[in-house]
XYZ file of C-alpha atoms in Angstrom:
241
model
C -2.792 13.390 -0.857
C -4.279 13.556 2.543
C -2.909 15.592 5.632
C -1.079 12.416 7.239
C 0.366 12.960 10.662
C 2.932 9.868 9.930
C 4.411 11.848 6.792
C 4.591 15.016 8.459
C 6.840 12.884 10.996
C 8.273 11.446 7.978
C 9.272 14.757 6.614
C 10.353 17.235 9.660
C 11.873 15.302 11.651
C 15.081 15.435 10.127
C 14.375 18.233 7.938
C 14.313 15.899 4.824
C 13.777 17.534 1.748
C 10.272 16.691 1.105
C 9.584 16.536 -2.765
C 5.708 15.129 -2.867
C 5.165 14.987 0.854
C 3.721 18.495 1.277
C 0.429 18.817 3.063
C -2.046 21.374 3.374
C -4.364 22.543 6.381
C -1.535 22.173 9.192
C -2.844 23.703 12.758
C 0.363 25.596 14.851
C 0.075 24.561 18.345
C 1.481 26.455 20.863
C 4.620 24.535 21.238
C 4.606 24.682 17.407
C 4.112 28.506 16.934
C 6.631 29.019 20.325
C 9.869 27.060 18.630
C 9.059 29.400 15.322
C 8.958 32.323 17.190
C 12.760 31.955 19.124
C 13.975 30.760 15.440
C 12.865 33.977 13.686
C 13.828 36.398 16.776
C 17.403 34.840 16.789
C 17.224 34.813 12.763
C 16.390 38.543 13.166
C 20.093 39.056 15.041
C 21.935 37.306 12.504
C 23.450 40.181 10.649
C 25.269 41.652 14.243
C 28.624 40.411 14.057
C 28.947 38.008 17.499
C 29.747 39.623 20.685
C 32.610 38.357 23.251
C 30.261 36.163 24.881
C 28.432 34.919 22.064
C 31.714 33.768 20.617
C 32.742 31.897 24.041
C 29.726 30.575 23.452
C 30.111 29.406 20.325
C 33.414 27.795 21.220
C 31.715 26.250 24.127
C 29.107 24.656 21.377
C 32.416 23.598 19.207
C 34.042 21.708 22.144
C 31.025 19.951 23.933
C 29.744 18.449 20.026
C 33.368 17.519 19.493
C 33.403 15.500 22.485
C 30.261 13.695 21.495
C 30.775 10.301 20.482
C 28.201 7.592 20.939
C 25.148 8.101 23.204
C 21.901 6.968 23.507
C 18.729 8.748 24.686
C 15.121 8.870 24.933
C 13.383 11.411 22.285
C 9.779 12.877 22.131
C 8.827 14.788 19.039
C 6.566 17.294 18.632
C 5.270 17.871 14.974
C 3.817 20.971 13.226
C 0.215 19.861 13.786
C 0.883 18.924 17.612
C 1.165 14.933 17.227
C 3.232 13.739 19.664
C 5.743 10.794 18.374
C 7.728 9.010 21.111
C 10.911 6.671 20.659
C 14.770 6.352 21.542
C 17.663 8.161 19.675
C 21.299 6.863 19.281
C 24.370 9.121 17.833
C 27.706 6.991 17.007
C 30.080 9.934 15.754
C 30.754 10.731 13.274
C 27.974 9.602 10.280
C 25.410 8.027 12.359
C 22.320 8.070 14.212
C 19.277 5.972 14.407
C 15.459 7.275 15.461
C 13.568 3.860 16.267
C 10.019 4.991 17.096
C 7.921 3.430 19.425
C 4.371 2.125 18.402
C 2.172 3.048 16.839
C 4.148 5.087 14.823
C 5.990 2.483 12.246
C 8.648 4.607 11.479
C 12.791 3.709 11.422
C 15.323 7.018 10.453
C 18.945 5.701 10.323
C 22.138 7.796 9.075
C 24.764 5.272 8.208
C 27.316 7.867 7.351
C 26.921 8.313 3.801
C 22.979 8.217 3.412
C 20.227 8.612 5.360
C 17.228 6.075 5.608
C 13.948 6.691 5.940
C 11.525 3.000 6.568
C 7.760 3.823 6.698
C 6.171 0.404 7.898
C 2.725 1.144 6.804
C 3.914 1.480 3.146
C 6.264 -0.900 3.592
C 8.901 1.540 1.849
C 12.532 2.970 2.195
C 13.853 6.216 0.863
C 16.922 7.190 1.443
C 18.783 11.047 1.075
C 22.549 12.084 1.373
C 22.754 12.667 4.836
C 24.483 16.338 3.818
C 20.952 16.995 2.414
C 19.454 17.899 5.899
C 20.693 20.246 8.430
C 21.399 17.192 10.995
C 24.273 16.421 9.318
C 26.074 19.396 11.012
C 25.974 16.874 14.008
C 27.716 14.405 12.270
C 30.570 15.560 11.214
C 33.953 14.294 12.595
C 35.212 17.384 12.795
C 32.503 20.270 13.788
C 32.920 24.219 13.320
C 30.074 25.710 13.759
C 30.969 29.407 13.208
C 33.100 28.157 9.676
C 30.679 26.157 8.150
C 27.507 27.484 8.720
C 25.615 30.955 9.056
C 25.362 31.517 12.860
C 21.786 33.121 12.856
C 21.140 33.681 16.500
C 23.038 32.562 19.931
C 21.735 33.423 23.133
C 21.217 32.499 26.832
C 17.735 32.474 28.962
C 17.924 31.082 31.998
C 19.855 28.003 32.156
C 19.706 27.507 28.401
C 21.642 28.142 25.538
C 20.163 28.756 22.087
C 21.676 28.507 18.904
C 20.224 29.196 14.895
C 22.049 27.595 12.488
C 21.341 27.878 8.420
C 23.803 26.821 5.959
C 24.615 29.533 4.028
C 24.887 27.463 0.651
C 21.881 26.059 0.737
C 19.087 28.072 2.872
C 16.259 25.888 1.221
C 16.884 23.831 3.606
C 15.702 25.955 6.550
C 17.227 26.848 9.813
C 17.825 24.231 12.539
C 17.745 25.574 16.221
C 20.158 23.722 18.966
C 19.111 23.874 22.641
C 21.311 23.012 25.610
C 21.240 22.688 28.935
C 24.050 25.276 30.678
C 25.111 26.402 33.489
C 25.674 30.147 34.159
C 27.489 32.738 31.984
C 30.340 32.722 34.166
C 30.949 29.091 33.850
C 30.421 29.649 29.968
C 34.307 28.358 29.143
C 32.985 24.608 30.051
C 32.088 21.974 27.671
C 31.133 19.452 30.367
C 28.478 22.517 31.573
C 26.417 21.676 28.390
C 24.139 19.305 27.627
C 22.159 18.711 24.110
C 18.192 18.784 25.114
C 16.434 20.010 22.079
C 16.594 20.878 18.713
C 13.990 22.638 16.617
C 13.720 22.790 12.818
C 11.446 25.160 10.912
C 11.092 24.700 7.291
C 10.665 27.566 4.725
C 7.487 27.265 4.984
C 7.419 28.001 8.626
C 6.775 24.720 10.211
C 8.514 23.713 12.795
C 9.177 20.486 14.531
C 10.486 19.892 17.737
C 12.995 16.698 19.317
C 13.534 16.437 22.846
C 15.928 14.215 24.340
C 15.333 12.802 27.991
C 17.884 10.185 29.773
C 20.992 10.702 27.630
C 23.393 8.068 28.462
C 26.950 8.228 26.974
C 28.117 4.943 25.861
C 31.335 3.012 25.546
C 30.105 1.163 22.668
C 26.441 0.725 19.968
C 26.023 -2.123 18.051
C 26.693 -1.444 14.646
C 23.727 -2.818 13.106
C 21.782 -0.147 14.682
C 22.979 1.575 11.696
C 22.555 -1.038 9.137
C 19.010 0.146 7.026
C 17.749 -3.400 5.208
C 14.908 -2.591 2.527
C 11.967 -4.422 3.813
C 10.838 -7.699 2.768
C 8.035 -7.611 0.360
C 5.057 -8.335 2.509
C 6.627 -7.105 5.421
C 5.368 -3.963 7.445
C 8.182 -3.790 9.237
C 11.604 -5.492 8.858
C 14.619 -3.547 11.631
């Protein structure tokens, strides 16, 4: 099979396990290389027990993704190979999300709370994976705890951000997901409203990683439901949302 940029997208975005969709002859960009390298320094730390202020900040995580509840944003995506992707992003706590790329990528990712769907428009296909098959699903949960349910690799500050390595201990095939959020200073670290989801970073065991960064993140009242409703496509369809 060729190196196709769309599968890569297909495959790392949400860290899907990708049976049949590997490809050879990937270049690391900069961006690329620069996510790995903060996910293996922070993997590096994970064997420290967490210090006072790692834990506050851990807490702080806890609280701010327990307040989530529906939201919509704007998301650019950076692949291994440097393609940029562009499109918006909706979370509806818990179970659901919904990555709608814009053209000319012909791509639809929906969580519906059980499964997660994956509609490729140029082959006019749906696959779909049990949404506690990918790391993502950590962010779906209704109730989320971090520090009890997965392997806390790496937390840190730098700057105004806050980075944190996740890996699920039971299952470390599927790779380690870095969380990135906007903060405030240390001393302000007891705050949920001082964070703010920006980024997340996922590098497979292979060492790829793939980058989402949200932009405009509204909180909403209310989504429409179907946002989450995947449809298999009608046949002779490219696209059917």
């Amino acid at each position: 099979m060729g190196c196709s940029t769309t599968n890569w997208r297909r495959g790392s975005a949400l860290w899907i396990k990708r049976a049949g969709i590997k490809r050879a002859g990937i270049r690391r960009v900069t961006s690329a290389a620069a996510a790995l390298s903060i996910a293996m320094i922070a993997s590096a730390l994970a064997q420290a027990p967490l210090t006072p202020a790692q834990q506050r900040d851990l807490d702080q995580v806890n609280s701010y993704l327990n307040r989530l509840d529906k939201l919509h944003a704007e998301f650019e995506q950076t692949g291994p190979d440097g393609a940029i992707s562009r499109g918006d992003f909706y979370l509806s706590r818990p179970g659901k999300m919904r990555f709608d790329y814009a053209q000319p990528d012909d791509l639809l990712i929906v969580a519906d709370g059980l499964w997660l769907a994956v509609q490729d428009g140029e082959l006019n296909t749906v696959d779909r994976f049990p949404i506690k098959s990918t790391p993502l699903s950590l962010l779906l949960d209704e109730q989320i705890d971090l520090g009890s349910s997965t392997q806390v690799a790496g937390i840190s500050r730098e700057g105004d951000s806050l980075y944190l390595t996740l890996q699920d201990p039971d299952a470390p095939e599927k790779g380690e997901v870095t969380l990135v959020f906007a903060a405030a200073g240390a001393e302000m670290a007891a705050k949920a409203d001082t964070l703010e989801l920006k980024r997340w970073i996922v590098v497979d065991a292979q060492g790829l990683a793939t980058q989402i960064d949200l932009d405009a993140i509204e909180m909403r009242d209310t989504l429409d439901p179907k946002l989450f409703i995947m449809r298999d496509p009608v046949p002779g369809t490219l696209r059917n949302r």
